[in-house]
């Protein structure tokens, strides 16, 4: 039961502040209500707020959520809030008034300020952050730019993202490097098992290990720091695939002890689609050749990774609005809400006969992403049942021992939507 009902929450809101009143003259109702709600959040702990449907209902109004389906595949890509969408449109319109002027002389001037804001979120120096288009670009920049010779070894996990697997396989084919595969049985809450699988794969010839922070297939969080520490002890470089972790839950990139960390800002930061970020530890920048050539490819300057040619500056600049949006929510509150939502639906289906859950409910090992299947039925059957009967959009997974329907709510998801999911899974399991 929600301990803080609509009334109690509204009572705590009190009267609108003077600034709220002034804002009301110019801002739409949804943003005034959200602002009032956010203004009063100091009355609640992040745990309390996680269960407050009124607050998150206002949050939903900040997005343009489809009225005709329930989107529970936020693991694929997240929608952007209205403020981000509007910024993209505004900057695009401006660009078209005189592209070369507005793109290069106006919008691109915002890049250094944006870099500094991303670095503040990541907890590192701005000189360690390059902006690009997605995780794939960041990961492949490192995978293809890292100096390796025939016979050198890298450690890669079979449950890593498909682009990572293919990139390393391509490098092995071309350059004769060797891949030592880790094969994880997931989900797991056994830290020593997870760490030891990597350690077992290290040899004196290992130069680099790739670690996925959140396994996208079932939402498993890996103990990156522990694995990275073992790698560093052996002089092995660490590349982290942070596609699903940045702005999803609270950590700072340097806490991971990684040399390279790539993420997609259009996932959990809610930036426009086509926005990514690559972190490279300062002293490791010089050794990575950029994917797109630079004048001095071996210099220790992070901006050498940004020679992408003409690109959508209106997308890049709108990242700033996504950062603002996240600052408004606060990462701890977001994390707690996402964990709450995942456990909300999982708790309600876990005892239903034939239902199998493949994600941990412990916050240490999972956050928003959860996986479900029904014994005797295929994931595709469950996915299509949920969509045809309930208009619930999910995705099916079948990859290296992980199979099921992946369910990923977001900050705009309400528990009443998840009640429908629970109803759908239960009906399917009994059918
Ligand atoms: C773990 C992981 N790594 C990398 C990627 C690639 O992200 P993008 O398509 O934004 O480059 C994804 C995408 O879902 C992912 O889940």
mmCIF file of N, CA, C and O and ligand atoms in Angstrom, residues 75-76 133-137 139 160-161 163-164 212 214-217 241-244 264 266-267 406, ligand 1:
data_model
loop_
_atom_site.group_PDB
_atom_site.id
_atom_site.type_symbol
_atom_site.label_atom_id
_atom_site.label_comp_id
_atom_site.label_asym_id
_atom_site.label_seq_id
_atom_site.Cartn_x
_atom_site.Cartn_y
_atom_site.Cartn_z
ATOM 1 N N UNK A 75 14.607 -0.309 -21.679
ATOM 2 C CA UNK A 75 15.958 -0.836 -21.754
ATOM 3 C C UNK A 75 16.532 -0.672 -23.153
ATOM 4 O O UNK A 75 17.746 -0.611 -23.337
ATOM 5 N N UNK A 76 15.667 -0.610 -24.157
ATOM 6 C CA UNK A 76 16.145 -0.416 -25.529
ATOM 7 C C UNK A 76 16.666 0.993 -25.686
ATOM 8 O O UNK A 76 17.831 1.233 -26.029
ATOM 9 N N UNK A 133 28.183 9.623 -30.286
ATOM 10 C CA UNK A 133 26.777 9.364 -30.598
ATOM 11 C C UNK A 133 26.142 8.227 -29.814
ATOM 12 O O UNK A 133 24.931 8.193 -29.675
ATOM 13 N N UNK A 134 26.937 7.330 -29.283
ATOM 14 C CA UNK A 134 26.351 6.206 -28.532
ATOM 15 C C UNK A 134 27.448 5.319 -27.926
ATOM 16 O O UNK A 134 28.638 5.527 -28.186
ATOM 17 N N UNK A 135 27.011 4.334 -27.176
ATOM 18 C CA UNK A 135 27.969 3.404 -26.548
ATOM 19 C C UNK A 135 28.761 2.638 -27.592
ATOM 20 O O UNK A 135 29.961 2.386 -27.414
ATOM 21 N N UNK A 136 28.089 2.235 -28.650
ATOM 22 C CA UNK A 136 28.769 1.449 -29.689
ATOM 23 C C UNK A 136 29.991 2.213 -30.184
ATOM 24 O O UNK A 136 31.091 1.646 -30.320
ATOM 25 N N UNK A 137 29.809 3.499 -30.423
ATOM 26 C CA UNK A 137 30.923 4.300 -30.936
ATOM 27 C C UNK A 137 32.064 4.384 -29.911
ATOM 28 O O UNK A 137 33.239 4.236 -30.261
ATOM 29 N N UNK A 139 32.705 2.277 -27.387
ATOM 30 C CA UNK A 139 33.312 0.957 -27.175
ATOM 31 C C UNK A 139 34.216 0.587 -28.341
ATOM 32 O O UNK A 139 35.335 0.107 -28.164
ATOM 33 N N UNK A 160 28.280 -10.282 -22.902
ATOM 34 C CA UNK A 160 28.458 -8.860 -23.247
ATOM 35 C C UNK A 160 27.533 -8.503 -24.397
ATOM 36 O O UNK A 160 26.967 -9.381 -25.063
ATOM 37 N N UNK A 161 27.453 -7.203 -24.677
ATOM 38 C CA UNK A 161 26.563 -6.749 -25.743
ATOM 39 C C UNK A 161 27.074 -7.244 -27.097
ATOM 40 O O UNK A 161 28.284 -7.326 -27.333
ATOM 41 N N UNK A 163 27.422 -5.952 -29.989
ATOM 42 C CA UNK A 163 28.386 -5.140 -30.751
ATOM 43 C C UNK A 163 29.806 -5.308 -30.197
ATOM 44 O O UNK A 163 30.780 -5.259 -30.944
ATOM 45 N N UNK A 164 29.884 -5.492 -28.892
ATOM 46 C CA UNK A 164 31.199 -5.693 -28.260
ATOM 47 C C UNK A 164 31.767 -7.033 -28.706
ATOM 48 O O UNK A 164 32.934 -7.143 -29.096
ATOM 49 N N UNK A 212 30.805 -5.584 -18.711
ATOM 50 C CA UNK A 212 29.521 -4.887 -18.878
ATOM 51 C C UNK A 212 28.985 -4.551 -17.491
ATOM 52 O O UNK A 212 28.791 -5.458 -16.673
ATOM 53 N N UNK A 214 25.991 -3.224 -16.509
ATOM 54 C CA UNK A 214 24.668 -3.843 -16.363
ATOM 55 C C UNK A 214 24.456 -4.691 -17.610
ATOM 56 O O UNK A 214 24.407 -4.168 -18.717
ATOM 57 N N UNK A 215 24.344 -5.994 -17.408
ATOM 58 C CA UNK A 215 24.103 -6.897 -18.544
ATOM 59 C C UNK A 215 22.709 -6.564 -19.094
ATOM 60 O O UNK A 215 21.705 -6.709 -18.376
ATOM 61 N N UNK A 216 22.677 -6.102 -20.312
ATOM 62 C CA UNK A 216 21.406 -5.605 -20.855
ATOM 63 C C UNK A 216 20.361 -6.706 -21.000
ATOM 64 O O UNK A 216 19.165 -6.444 -20.951
ATOM 65 N N UNK A 217 20.804 -7.956 -21.160
ATOM 66 C CA UNK A 217 19.837 -9.028 -21.458
ATOM 67 C C UNK A 217 18.883 -9.262 -20.294
ATOM 68 O O UNK A 217 17.697 -9.477 -20.507
ATOM 69 N N UNK A 241 31.616 -1.348 -20.350
ATOM 70 C CA UNK A 241 30.439 -1.013 -21.137
ATOM 71 C C UNK A 241 29.391 -0.500 -20.146
ATOM 72 O O UNK A 241 28.751 -1.281 -19.447
ATOM 73 N N UNK A 242 29.257 0.828 -20.107
ATOM 74 C CA UNK A 242 28.328 1.443 -19.154
ATOM 75 C C UNK A 242 27.053 1.930 -19.826
ATOM 76 O O UNK A 242 26.401 2.857 -19.327
ATOM 77 N N UNK A 243 26.676 1.261 -20.923
ATOM 78 C CA UNK A 243 25.491 1.700 -21.676
ATOM 79 C C UNK A 243 24.282 1.853 -20.758
ATOM 80 O O UNK A 243 23.491 2.783 -20.893
ATOM 81 N N UNK A 244 24.155 0.915 -19.789
ATOM 82 C CA UNK A 244 22.950 0.916 -18.949
ATOM 83 C C UNK A 244 23.167 1.407 -17.533
ATOM 84 O O UNK A 244 22.229 1.368 -16.741
ATOM 85 N N UNK A 264 25.661 5.394 -23.424
ATOM 86 C CA UNK A 264 24.703 6.044 -24.324
ATOM 87 C C UNK A 264 23.869 6.996 -23.475
ATOM 88 O O UNK A 264 23.207 6.556 -22.539
ATOM 89 N N UNK A 266 21.272 8.509 -24.433
ATOM 90 C CA UNK A 266 19.839 8.389 -24.766
ATOM 91 C C UNK A 266 19.179 7.227 -24.029
ATOM 92 O O UNK A 266 18.020 6.918 -24.282
ATOM 93 N N UNK A 267 19.916 6.586 -23.147
ATOM 94 C CA UNK A 267 19.268 5.558 -22.320
ATOM 95 C C UNK A 267 18.837 6.231 -21.017
ATOM 96 O O UNK A 267 17.828 6.888 -20.968
ATOM 97 N N UNK A 406 12.075 -9.261 -21.420
ATOM 98 C CA UNK A 406 12.703 -8.218 -20.603
ATOM 99 C C UNK A 406 11.712 -7.082 -20.394
ATOM 100 O O UNK A 406 11.114 -6.587 -21.344
HETATM 101 C C1 LIG B 1 25.067 -3.351 -22.689
HETATM 102 C C2 LIG B 1 24.938 -2.540 -23.945
HETATM 103 N N1 LIG B 1 26.047 -2.089 -24.542
HETATM 104 C C3 LIG B 1 26.013 -1.350 -25.667
HETATM 105 C C4 LIG B 1 24.819 -1.019 -26.245
HETATM 106 C C5 LIG B 1 24.812 -0.203 -27.490
HETATM 107 O O1 LIG B 1 24.143 0.997 -27.273
HETATM 108 P P1 LIG B 1 23.876 1.956 -28.510
HETATM 109 O O2 LIG B 1 22.973 1.216 -29.448
HETATM 110 O O3 LIG B 1 23.223 3.158 -27.909
HETATM 111 O O4 LIG B 1 25.190 2.238 -29.121
HETATM 112 C C6 LIG B 1 23.628 -1.468 -25.679
HETATM 113 C C7 LIG B 1 22.346 -1.155 -26.295
HETATM 114 O O5 LIG B 1 21.281 -1.550 -25.873
HETATM 115 C C8 LIG B 1 23.696 -2.236 -24.494
HETATM 116 O O6 LIG B 1 22.586 -2.675 -23.900
#
